[in-house]
mmCIF file of C-alpha atoms and ligand atoms in Angstrom:
data_model
loop_
_atom_site.group_PDB
_atom_site.id
_atom_site.type_symbol
_atom_site.label_atom_id
_atom_site.label_comp_id
_atom_site.label_asym_id
_atom_site.label_seq_id
_atom_site.Cartn_x
_atom_site.Cartn_y
_atom_site.Cartn_z
ATOM 1 C CA MET A 1 -158.757 34.538 25.707
ATOM 2 C CA SER A 2 -156.580 32.484 28.024
ATOM 3 C CA LEU A 3 -158.015 29.646 30.039
ATOM 4 C CA PHE A 4 -157.215 31.620 33.153
ATOM 5 C CA SER A 5 -159.261 34.660 32.193
ATOM 6 C CA PHE A 6 -162.019 32.348 31.073
ATOM 7 C CA PHE A 7 -162.382 31.084 34.626
ATOM 8 C CA GLN A 8 -161.837 34.467 36.176
ATOM 9 C CA LYS A 9 -164.382 36.528 34.305
ATOM 10 C CA ARG A 10 -167.915 35.741 35.263
ATOM 11 C CA ASN A 11 -170.873 36.890 33.224
ATOM 12 C CA THR A 12 -171.828 40.419 34.077
ATOM 13 C CA ALA A 13 -175.433 40.376 32.863
ATOM 14 C CA PRO A 14 -176.864 38.783 36.054
ATOM 15 C CA ALA A 15 -175.255 41.525 38.162
ATOM 16 C CA ALA A 16 -176.764 44.184 35.895
ATOM 17 C CA ARG A 17 -180.176 42.605 36.262
ATOM 18 C CA GLU A 18 -179.975 42.441 40.045
ATOM 19 C CA ARG A 19 -178.753 46.018 40.474
ATOM 20 C CA LEU A 20 -181.511 47.321 38.235
ATOM 21 C CA GLN A 21 -184.226 45.437 40.059
ATOM 22 C CA ILE A 22 -183.193 46.870 43.409
ATOM 23 C CA LEU A 23 -182.682 50.393 42.114
ATOM 24 C CA LEU A 24 -185.938 50.594 40.201
ATOM 25 C CA ALA A 25 -187.960 49.175 43.071
ATOM 26 C CA HIS A 26 -186.806 52.226 45.037
ATOM 27 C CA GLU A 27 -187.103 54.778 42.277
ATOM 28 C CA ARG A 28 -190.669 53.700 41.547
ATOM 29 C CA THR A 29 -191.834 54.094 45.143
ATOM 30 C CA ASN A 30 -189.705 57.092 46.042
ATOM 31 C CA GLY A 31 -190.037 58.955 42.763
ATOM 32 C CA GLU A 32 -191.376 62.065 44.469
ATOM 33 C CA HIS A 33 -189.255 61.705 47.591
ATOM 34 C CA SER A 34 -185.830 61.286 46.099
ATOM 35 C CA ASP A 35 -184.870 64.196 48.317
ATOM 36 C CA LEU A 36 -185.810 62.207 51.391
ATOM 37 C CA VAL A 37 -182.265 61.960 52.686
ATOM 38 C CA ASN A 38 -181.781 65.705 52.499
ATOM 39 C CA LEU A 39 -185.097 66.372 54.158
ATOM 40 C CA LEU A 40 -184.278 63.989 56.988
ATOM 41 C CA ARG A 41 -180.901 65.600 57.422
ATOM 42 C CA GLU A 42 -182.388 69.088 57.736
ATOM 43 C CA GLU A 43 -184.996 68.007 60.227
ATOM 44 C CA ILE A 44 -182.583 65.953 62.307
ATOM 45 C CA ILE A 45 -180.303 68.979 62.600
ATOM 46 C CA GLN A 46 -183.246 71.107 63.726
ATOM 47 C CA VAL A 47 -184.260 68.631 66.410
ATOM 48 C CA ILE A 48 -180.771 68.346 67.819
ATOM 49 C CA ALA A 49 -180.157 72.094 67.605
ATOM 50 C CA ARG A 50 -183.055 72.594 69.984
ATOM 51 C CA HIS A 51 -180.997 70.999 72.729
ATOM 52 C CA VAL A 52 -177.361 71.032 71.730
ATOM 53 C CA LYS A 53 -175.256 73.357 69.659
ATOM 54 C CA VAL A 54 -174.418 71.443 66.497
ATOM 55 C CA ASP A 55 -172.494 72.280 63.401
ATOM 56 C CA GLY A 56 -174.563 71.394 60.332
ATOM 57 C CA GLU A 57 -171.431 70.228 58.579
ATOM 58 C CA LYS A 58 -170.866 67.610 61.233
ATOM 59 C CA VAL A 59 -174.105 65.794 60.564
ATOM 60 C CA ALA A 60 -173.820 63.036 57.995
ATOM 61 C CA VAL A 61 -176.852 61.109 56.828
ATOM 62 C CA LYS A 62 -176.362 58.124 54.589
ATOM 63 C CA MET A 63 -178.887 55.890 52.923
ATOM 64 C CA ASP A 64 -178.113 52.362 51.817
ATOM 65 C CA LYS A 65 -180.867 50.900 49.681
ATOM 66 C CA GLY A 66 -181.137 47.149 49.954
ATOM 67 C CA ASP A 67 -183.326 44.449 48.500
ATOM 68 C CA GLN A 68 -185.220 43.505 51.684
ATOM 69 C CA PHE A 69 -184.710 46.695 53.693
ATOM 70 C CA SER A 70 -182.795 49.923 53.622
ATOM 71 C CA THR A 71 -180.701 51.483 56.333
ATOM 72 C CA LEU A 72 -180.371 55.092 57.313
ATOM 73 C CA GLU A 73 -177.085 55.918 58.956
ATOM 74 C CA VAL A 74 -176.894 59.141 60.958
ATOM 75 C CA ASP A 75 -173.534 60.309 62.164
ATOM 76 C CA ILE A 76 -173.486 63.405 64.378
ATOM 77 C CA GLU A 77 -170.354 64.870 65.794
ATOM 78 C CA LEU A 78 -171.054 66.759 69.036
ATOM 79 C CA PRO A 79 -168.741 69.383 70.523
ATOM 80 C CA ALA A 80 -166.475 68.143 73.328
ATOM 81 C CA ASP A 81 -167.941 70.436 75.986
ATOM 82 C CA LEU A 82 -171.503 69.552 74.997
ATOM 83 C CA GLU A 83 -172.752 73.035 75.699
ATOM 84 C CA ARG A 84 -176.418 72.726 76.454
ATOM 85 C CA LYS A 85 -178.748 75.399 75.281
ATOM 86 C CA LYS A 86 -181.037 76.861 77.845
ATOM 87 C CA ALA A 87 -184.484 75.415 77.517
ATOM 88 C CA ALA A 88 -186.768 78.168 76.298
ATOM 89 C CA MET B 1 -209.091 56.606 12.945
ATOM 90 C CA ALA B 2 -205.668 58.170 13.211
ATOM 91 C CA LYS B 3 -203.205 56.740 15.693
ATOM 92 C CA THR B 4 -200.455 58.826 17.195
ATOM 93 C CA ILE B 5 -197.269 57.054 18.232
ATOM 94 C CA VAL B 6 -194.453 58.543 20.262
ATOM 95 C CA VAL B 7 -191.016 56.948 19.932
ATOM 96 C CA THR B 8 -189.301 57.727 23.203
ATOM 97 C CA SER B 9 -186.572 56.502 25.577
ATOM 98 C CA GLY B 10 -185.160 59.041 28.003
ATOM 99 C CA LYS B 11 -181.618 58.149 26.999
ATOM 100 C CA GLY B 12 -180.025 59.456 23.811
ATOM 101 C CA GLY B 13 -178.389 57.373 21.116
ATOM 102 C CA VAL B 14 -180.497 54.276 21.690
ATOM 103 C CA GLY B 15 -182.154 54.333 18.257
ATOM 104 C CA LYS B 16 -185.269 56.537 18.498
ATOM 105 C CA THR B 17 -184.693 58.418 15.245
ATOM 106 C CA THR B 18 -183.661 55.244 13.410
ATOM 107 C CA SER B 19 -186.791 53.518 14.715
ATOM 108 C CA THR B 20 -189.108 56.420 13.880
ATOM 109 C CA ALA B 21 -187.903 56.378 10.269
ATOM 110 C CA ALA B 22 -187.991 52.584 9.983
ATOM 111 C CA LEU B 23 -191.426 52.116 11.580
ATOM 112 C CA GLY B 24 -192.909 55.085 9.734
ATOM 113 C CA ALA B 25 -191.609 53.772 6.408
ATOM 114 C CA ALA B 26 -192.728 50.216 7.162
ATOM 115 C CA LEU B 27 -196.257 51.400 7.979
ATOM 116 C CA ALA B 28 -196.319 53.472 4.780
ATOM 117 C CA GLN B 29 -195.089 50.493 2.758
ATOM 118 C CA ARG B 30 -198.194 48.685 3.989
ATOM 119 C CA GLY B 31 -200.299 51.372 2.331
ATOM 120 C CA GLU B 32 -201.059 53.452 5.424
ATOM 121 C CA LYS B 33 -200.815 57.219 5.186
ATOM 122 C CA VAL B 34 -198.038 58.193 7.563
ATOM 123 C CA ALA B 35 -196.518 61.415 8.888
ATOM 124 C CA VAL B 36 -193.266 61.227 10.828
ATOM 125 C CA VAL B 37 -192.758 64.269 13.029
ATOM 126 C CA ASP B 38 -189.412 65.404 14.416
ATOM 127 C CA PHE B 39 -189.741 66.865 17.923
ATOM 128 C CA ASP B 40 -186.009 67.136 18.470
ATOM 129 C CA VAL B 41 -185.855 70.914 18.099
ATOM 130 C CA GLY B 42 -182.303 72.153 17.660
ATOM 131 C CA LEU B 43 -180.943 68.671 16.996
ATOM 132 C CA ARG B 44 -183.078 67.566 14.107
ATOM 133 C CA ASN B 45 -181.904 64.378 12.410
ATOM 134 C CA LEU B 46 -184.990 62.648 11.158
ATOM 135 C CA ASP B 47 -184.696 64.618 7.902
ATOM 136 C CA LEU B 48 -181.200 63.220 7.411
ATOM 137 C CA VAL B 49 -182.122 59.623 8.201
ATOM 138 C CA MET B 50 -185.103 59.940 5.818
ATOM 139 C CA GLY B 51 -182.915 61.483 3.108
ATOM 140 C CA ALA B 52 -184.938 64.711 2.959
ATOM 141 C CA GLU B 53 -182.413 67.122 4.454
ATOM 142 C CA ARG B 54 -182.091 69.170 1.299
ATOM 143 C CA ARG B 55 -185.823 69.624 0.897
ATOM 144 C CA VAL B 56 -186.624 71.218 4.241
ATOM 145 C CA VAL B 57 -188.225 74.641 3.841
ATOM 146 C CA PHE B 58 -190.585 75.034 6.770
ATOM 147 C CA ASP B 59 -190.628 73.190 10.059
ATOM 148 C CA LEU B 60 -192.804 72.324 13.047
ATOM 149 C CA ILE B 61 -192.168 75.640 14.784
ATOM 150 C CA ASN B 62 -193.088 77.603 11.645
ATOM 151 C CA VAL B 63 -196.412 75.767 11.638
ATOM 152 C CA VAL B 64 -196.950 76.224 15.369
ATOM 153 C CA GLN B 65 -196.292 79.940 15.055
ATOM 154 C CA GLY B 66 -198.490 80.300 11.979
ATOM 155 C CA ASP B 67 -195.625 81.289 9.650
ATOM 156 C CA ALA B 68 -196.451 78.360 7.400
ATOM 157 C CA LYS B 69 -199.444 76.154 6.766
ATOM 158 C CA LEU B 70 -199.118 72.486 7.616
ATOM 159 C CA PRO B 71 -199.302 71.254 3.970
ATOM 160 C CA GLN B 72 -196.445 73.634 3.083
ATOM 161 C CA ALA B 73 -194.215 72.172 5.764
ATOM 162 C CA LEU B 74 -194.924 68.484 5.097
ATOM 163 C CA ILE B 75 -192.318 66.876 2.825
ATOM 164 C CA ARG B 76 -193.522 63.989 0.706
ATOM 165 C CA ASP B 77 -191.133 61.033 0.526
ATOM 166 C CA LYS B 78 -189.615 60.457 -2.924
ATOM 167 C CA ARG B 79 -189.853 56.678 -2.683
ATOM 168 C CA CYS B 80 -193.256 56.317 -1.119
ATOM 169 C CA ASP B 81 -196.239 58.528 -1.968
ATOM 170 C CA ASN B 82 -198.052 58.133 1.314
ATOM 171 C CA LEU B 83 -195.120 58.912 3.608
ATOM 172 C CA PHE B 84 -194.537 62.473 4.834
ATOM 173 C CA LEU B 85 -192.039 64.211 7.094
ATOM 174 C CA LEU B 86 -192.652 67.207 9.324
ATOM 175 C CA PRO B 87 -189.135 68.382 10.221
ATOM 176 C CA ALA B 88 -187.995 70.048 13.425
ATOM 177 C CA SER B 89 -186.424 73.466 13.461
ATOM 178 C CA GLN B 90 -182.655 73.519 13.526
ATOM 179 C CA THR B 91 -182.226 77.115 14.583
ATOM 180 C CA ARG B 92 -185.295 78.293 16.469
ATOM 181 C CA ASP B 93 -185.504 78.130 20.203
ATOM 182 C CA LYS B 94 -187.382 75.139 21.515
ATOM 183 C CA ASP B 95 -189.367 77.388 23.846
ATOM 184 C CA ASN B 96 -191.330 78.322 20.735
ATOM 185 C CA LEU B 97 -193.032 74.955 20.946
ATOM 186 C CA THR B 98 -196.107 75.602 23.037
ATOM 187 C CA ALA B 99 -198.446 72.926 24.327
ATOM 188 C CA GLU B 100 -201.435 74.566 22.618
ATOM 189 C CA GLY B 101 -199.553 75.031 19.346
ATOM 190 C CA VAL B 102 -198.480 71.398 19.278
ATOM 191 C CA GLU B 103 -202.013 70.275 20.048
ATOM 192 C CA LYS B 104 -203.383 72.220 17.079
ATOM 193 C CA VAL B 105 -200.830 70.690 14.703
ATOM 194 C CA MET B 106 -201.495 67.190 16.014
ATOM 195 C CA ASP B 107 -205.261 67.649 15.616
ATOM 196 C CA GLU B 108 -204.764 68.789 12.049
ATOM 197 C CA LEU B 109 -202.478 65.834 11.268
ATOM 198 C CA ARG B 110 -205.023 63.423 12.710
ATOM 199 C CA LYS B 111 -207.611 64.519 10.177
ATOM 200 C CA ASP B 112 -205.408 63.644 7.261
ATOM 201 C CA PHE B 113 -203.251 60.688 8.305
ATOM 202 C CA ASP B 114 -203.633 57.098 9.493
ATOM 203 C CA TRP B 115 -200.481 57.195 11.594
ATOM 204 C CA ILE B 116 -198.481 60.017 13.120
ATOM 205 C CA VAL B 117 -195.104 58.884 14.394
ATOM 206 C CA CYS B 118 -193.359 61.375 16.709
ATOM 207 C CA ASP B 119 -189.599 61.218 17.210
ATOM 208 C CA SER B 120 -188.930 62.371 20.777
ATOM 209 C CA PRO B 121 -185.814 64.203 21.911
ATOM 210 C CA ALA B 122 -183.753 62.543 24.632
ATOM 211 C CA GLY B 123 -184.263 63.562 28.240
ATOM 212 C CA ILE B 124 -187.311 63.930 30.437
ATOM 213 C CA GLU B 125 -187.746 67.673 30.018
ATOM 214 C CA ARG B 126 -190.334 69.671 28.173
ATOM 215 C CA GLY B 127 -189.362 68.529 24.670
ATOM 216 C CA ALA B 128 -189.875 64.888 25.586
ATOM 217 C CA THR B 129 -193.135 65.506 27.436
ATOM 218 C CA LEU B 130 -194.482 67.592 24.527
ATOM 219 C CA ALA B 131 -193.662 64.782 22.100
ATOM 220 C CA MET B 132 -195.542 62.218 24.190
ATOM 221 C CA ARG B 133 -198.374 64.550 25.161
ATOM 222 C CA HIS B 134 -200.909 63.558 22.492
ATOM 223 C CA ALA B 135 -199.848 59.968 21.859
ATOM 224 C CA ASP B 136 -202.203 57.010 21.858
ATOM 225 C CA VAL B 137 -199.317 54.562 21.663
ATOM 226 C CA ALA B 138 -195.774 54.738 23.026
ATOM 227 C CA VAL B 139 -192.855 52.809 21.609
ATOM 228 C CA VAL B 140 -190.234 52.745 24.363
ATOM 229 C CA VAL B 141 -186.873 52.246 22.681
ATOM 230 C CA THR B 142 -184.447 50.490 25.001
ATOM 231 C CA ASN B 143 -180.979 49.009 24.666
ATOM 232 C CA PRO B 144 -180.161 45.933 26.770
ATOM 233 C CA GLU B 145 -177.926 47.924 29.078
ATOM 234 C CA VAL B 146 -178.391 49.271 32.626
ATOM 235 C CA SER B 147 -178.637 53.023 32.064
ATOM 236 C CA SER B 148 -181.006 52.666 29.121
ATOM 237 C CA VAL B 149 -183.316 50.374 31.105
ATOM 238 C CA ARG B 150 -183.351 52.754 34.043
ATOM 239 C CA ASP B 151 -184.179 55.739 31.816
ATOM 240 C CA SER B 152 -186.930 53.764 30.096
ATOM 241 C CA ASP B 153 -188.440 53.086 33.491
ATOM 242 C CA ARG B 154 -188.546 56.826 34.161
ATOM 243 C CA ILE B 155 -190.143 57.446 30.790
ATOM 244 C CA ILE B 156 -192.794 54.808 31.447
ATOM 245 C CA GLY B 157 -193.619 56.679 34.651
ATOM 246 C CA LEU B 158 -194.009 59.915 32.678
ATOM 247 C CA LEU B 159 -196.171 58.204 30.051
ATOM 248 C CA ASP B 160 -198.498 57.120 32.842
ATOM 249 C CA SER B 161 -198.730 60.601 34.363
ATOM 250 C CA LYS B 162 -197.862 63.385 31.915
ATOM 251 C CA THR B 163 -199.789 62.425 28.778
ATOM 252 C CA ALA B 164 -203.223 63.740 27.822
ATOM 253 C CA LYS B 165 -204.547 60.168 27.974
ATOM 254 C CA ALA B 166 -203.214 59.619 31.474
ATOM 255 C CA GLU B 167 -204.670 62.913 32.672
ATOM 256 C CA ASN B 168 -208.066 61.867 31.309
ATOM 257 C CA GLY B 169 -207.854 58.648 33.283
ATOM 258 C CA GLU B 170 -207.251 56.584 30.145
ATOM 259 C CA ARG B 171 -204.372 54.225 29.546
ATOM 260 C CA ILE B 172 -201.696 54.908 27.002
ATOM 261 C CA GLU B 173 -200.661 51.775 25.109
ATOM 262 C CA LYS B 174 -196.971 51.076 25.773
ATOM 263 C CA HIS B 175 -194.647 48.771 23.844
ATOM 264 C CA LEU B 176 -191.023 47.874 24.315
ATOM 265 C CA LEU B 177 -188.727 48.004 21.300
ATOM 266 C CA LEU B 178 -185.407 46.441 22.214
ATOM 267 C CA THR B 179 -182.775 47.816 19.863
ATOM 268 C CA ARG B 180 -179.054 47.395 19.233
ATOM 269 C CA TYR B 181 -179.324 43.830 20.490
ATOM 270 C CA ASP B 182 -176.032 42.026 20.041
ATOM 271 C CA PRO B 183 -176.355 38.224 19.866
ATOM 272 C CA ASN B 184 -172.618 37.706 20.505
ATOM 273 C CA ARG B 185 -172.624 39.669 23.719
ATOM 274 C CA ALA B 186 -175.850 37.967 24.729
ATOM 275 C CA ASN B 187 -174.268 34.550 24.218
ATOM 276 C CA ARG B 188 -171.284 35.572 26.321
ATOM 277 C CA GLY B 189 -173.644 36.568 29.109
ATOM 278 C CA ASP B 190 -172.497 40.171 29.167
ATOM 279 C CA MET B 191 -175.720 41.718 27.962
ATOM 280 C CA LEU B 192 -179.030 41.853 29.762
ATOM 281 C CA LYS B 193 -181.295 39.115 28.479
ATOM 282 C CA VAL B 194 -184.509 39.932 26.638
ATOM 283 C CA GLU B 195 -186.400 38.221 29.460
ATOM 284 C CA ASP B 196 -184.614 40.343 32.062
ATOM 285 C CA VAL B 197 -185.500 43.634 30.403
ATOM 286 C CA LEU B 198 -189.102 42.541 29.898
ATOM 287 C CA GLU B 199 -189.429 41.416 33.483
ATOM 288 C CA ILE B 200 -187.975 44.653 34.831
ATOM 289 C CA LEU B 201 -189.963 47.049 32.650
ATOM 290 C CA SER B 202 -193.046 44.806 32.354
ATOM 291 C CA ILE B 203 -194.487 46.223 29.166
ATOM 292 C CA PRO B 204 -195.133 43.988 26.145
ATOM 293 C CA LEU B 205 -192.477 43.458 23.513
ATOM 294 C CA LEU B 206 -192.956 45.018 20.086
ATOM 295 C CA GLY B 207 -189.746 43.713 18.580
ATOM 296 C CA ILE B 208 -186.034 43.057 18.932
ATOM 297 C CA ILE B 209 -183.767 44.901 16.510
ATOM 298 C CA PRO B 210 -180.272 43.451 16.201
ATOM 299 C CA GLU B 211 -177.161 45.634 16.188
ATOM 300 C CA SER B 212 -176.342 45.743 12.500
ATOM 301 C CA LEU B 213 -174.112 47.422 9.980
ATOM 302 C CA GLU B 214 -177.160 47.664 7.708
ATOM 303 C CA VAL B 215 -178.616 50.343 9.986
ATOM 304 C CA LEU B 216 -175.509 52.464 9.607
ATOM 305 C CA ARG B 217 -175.389 51.935 5.846
ATOM 306 C CA ALA B 218 -179.050 52.844 5.449
ATOM 307 C CA SER B 219 -178.614 56.059 7.428
ATOM 308 C CA ASN B 220 -175.486 56.904 5.437
ATOM 309 C CA LEU B 221 -177.666 56.771 2.331
ATOM 310 C CA GLY B 222 -180.621 58.561 3.888
ATOM 311 C CA THR B 223 -182.904 55.577 3.512
ATOM 312 C CA PRO B 224 -185.040 54.148 6.304
ATOM 313 C CA VAL B 225 -183.649 50.656 6.879
ATOM 314 C CA THR B 226 -186.969 49.050 5.898
ATOM 315 C CA MET B 227 -186.694 50.725 2.480
ATOM 316 C CA SER B 228 -183.112 49.815 1.704
ATOM 317 C CA ASP B 229 -184.333 46.990 -0.441
ATOM 318 C CA ASN B 230 -182.687 44.018 1.195
ATOM 319 C CA ASN B 231 -183.945 41.369 3.505
ATOM 320 C CA SER B 232 -181.543 42.388 6.215
ATOM 321 C CA ALA B 233 -182.214 41.315 9.798
ATOM 322 C CA PRO B 234 -183.002 44.842 11.095
ATOM 323 C CA SER B 235 -185.290 45.521 8.132
ATOM 324 C CA ILE B 236 -187.291 42.346 8.796
ATOM 325 C CA ALA B 237 -187.375 43.055 12.529
ATOM 326 C CA TYR B 238 -188.725 46.590 11.998
ATOM 327 C CA SER B 239 -191.283 45.410 9.424
ATOM 328 C CA ASN B 240 -192.531 42.785 11.858
ATOM 329 C CA ALA B 241 -192.765 45.398 14.607
ATOM 330 C CA ALA B 242 -194.874 47.574 12.276
ATOM 331 C CA LYS B 243 -197.165 44.612 11.589
ATOM 332 C CA ARG B 244 -197.615 44.120 15.322
ATOM 333 C CA LEU B 245 -198.501 47.798 15.691
ATOM 334 C CA CYS B 246 -201.275 47.144 13.173
ATOM 335 C CA GLY B 247 -202.539 44.325 15.348
ATOM 336 C CA GLU B 248 -201.081 41.413 13.388
ATOM 337 C CA ASP B 249 -199.857 38.415 15.306
ATOM 338 C CA VAL B 250 -196.282 37.843 14.154
ATOM 339 C CA PRO B 251 -194.127 35.249 15.956
ATOM 340 C CA MET B 252 -191.198 36.786 17.849
ATOM 341 C CA SER B 253 -187.684 35.413 17.734
ATOM 342 C CA ILE B 254 -184.497 36.439 19.507
ATOM 343 C CA PRO B 255 -181.683 37.353 17.082
ATOM 344 C CA GLY B 256 -179.036 34.619 17.112
ATOM 345 C CA GLU B 257 -181.339 32.068 18.728
ATOM 346 C CA LYS B 258 -183.341 29.410 16.985
ATOM 347 C CA ARG B 259 -186.057 29.055 19.557
ATOM 348 C CA GLY B 260 -189.054 31.314 19.342
ATOM 349 C CA LEU B 261 -190.216 33.475 22.164
ATOM 350 C CA PHE B 262 -193.256 32.455 24.109
ATOM 351 C CA GLY B 263 -194.548 32.287 27.637
ATOM 352 C CA LYS B 264 -195.823 34.818 30.101
ATOM 353 C CA PHE B 265 -193.519 37.673 29.150
ATOM 354 C CA PHE B 266 -194.405 37.642 25.550
ATOM 355 C CA ASN B 267 -198.106 37.951 25.442
ATOM 356 C CA ARG B 268 -198.801 40.919 23.268
ATOM 357 C CA ARG B 269 -201.467 42.677 25.243
ATOM 358 C CA ALA B 270 -200.380 46.262 25.706
ATOM 359 C CA ALA B 271 -199.627 47.274 29.281
HETATM 360 N N1 ADP C 301 -179.774 48.421 15.314
HETATM 361 C C1 ADP C 301 -178.717 49.228 15.153
HETATM 362 N N2 ADP C 301 -177.540 48.732 14.707
HETATM 363 C C2 ADP C 301 -176.469 49.548 14.540
HETATM 364 N N3 ADP C 301 -176.473 50.866 14.779
HETATM 365 C C3 ADP C 301 -177.621 51.419 15.211
HETATM 366 C C4 ADP C 301 -178.793 50.651 15.438
HETATM 367 N N4 ADP C 301 -179.779 51.491 15.870
HETATM 368 C C5 ADP C 301 -179.220 52.719 15.914
HETATM 369 N N5 ADP C 301 -177.942 52.686 15.521
HETATM 370 C C6 ADP C 301 -177.003 53.827 15.442
HETATM 371 O O1 ADP C 301 -176.940 54.436 16.719
HETATM 372 C C7 ADP C 301 -176.799 55.853 16.602
HETATM 373 C C8 ADP C 301 -177.915 56.546 17.370
HETATM 374 O O2 ADP C 301 -179.158 56.224 16.775
HETATM 375 P P1 ADP C 301 -180.358 57.265 16.745
HETATM 376 O O3 ADP C 301 -181.494 56.594 16.042
HETATM 377 O O4 ADP C 301 -179.913 58.578 16.237
HETATM 378 O O5 ADP C 301 -180.665 57.355 18.314
HETATM 379 P P2 ADP C 301 -181.525 58.439 19.121
HETATM 380 O O6 ADP C 301 -182.475 59.077 18.179
HETATM 381 O O7 ADP C 301 -182.208 57.626 20.183
HETATM 382 O O8 ADP C 301 -180.549 59.409 19.723
HETATM 383 C C9 ADP C 301 -176.833 56.150 15.126
HETATM 384 O O9 ADP C 301 -175.521 56.280 14.670
HETATM 385 C C10 ADP C 301 -177.488 54.926 14.511
HETATM 386 O O10 ADP C 301 -177.062 54.687 13.201
HETATM 387 MG MG1 MG C 302 -182.795 61.164 17.736
#
């Protein structure tokens, strides 16, 4: 091992430990709801479809699980003419 | 009273079969009457590791289906009179293992043995849940590596929900067996530390088995590593783990480190 690589390569075990702690904290609480993101996506599409014509493919829901909090990112592409549905 | 142990992990290749053979043999060497039971239907290997592969006539499924009586299927170890193997079927479909059938076999084994050690298949499907179903004690085999730790966490969740004990509102005793521990990688800081794994999984430690050529050599010969008559590191580590299963207080040490293990993580009360 060269001196250079010695300084470059940091120990990987601490990273493994941290990633596991965050992941397992989520898996333990969400065990049953691992499909949460999909469920949210379906329901969000339904809500929007009540008012605006949306293409299901254009709705992206992303989850980023963090240590302190998680974020849910919802990205919906609406048609240019924003054709409103008639309220029933 | 008979104790039923399940050796389980979720992940494959972590050392369940090796550990089942080694712990079963170590318990038998202490004079206990032991049956090791292979639940890995279709991928049986315990017979090979125990050196009994040429003596298999009947298997677990034959007994479950009533094609053979339990005593006919049990293979007595050639080196140790009080050690027996109940092999898995290599060819039958694993759907032939029914919950009721397995329960009957386990009840019958309990009448005749001090310890029943069940080698679980990998995964979290039916085979694994059947193997853990009637256990009093679980040995969770884990390698100090991210995917193994994650899978062990899943298995611990199943042990707390899918076992007969859990369903009766009782607690199943769970122990961590850290295997394939490599002191060199640990010293370089590229392997999860014992403390890390214990903190994450928070079940008490039964033992640390070093990565060792002796394990490979023993399985090449079809001898449980605790019976391949040397004082190799894995043999001592497995024997000590067996002593702890019997309630003995044996000091724990980390392979490659002089200091002993003590402190909050290492109290031996089962989770
Ligand atoms: N402590 C160890 N040192 C070296 N090799 C080991 C050790 N434990 C297990 N092995 C090897 O790892 C492989 C998988 O072990 P096995 O017991 O069959 O795992 P599992 O039953 O969990 O799939 C085998 O080749 C075995 O010899
Ligand atoms: Mg196996």
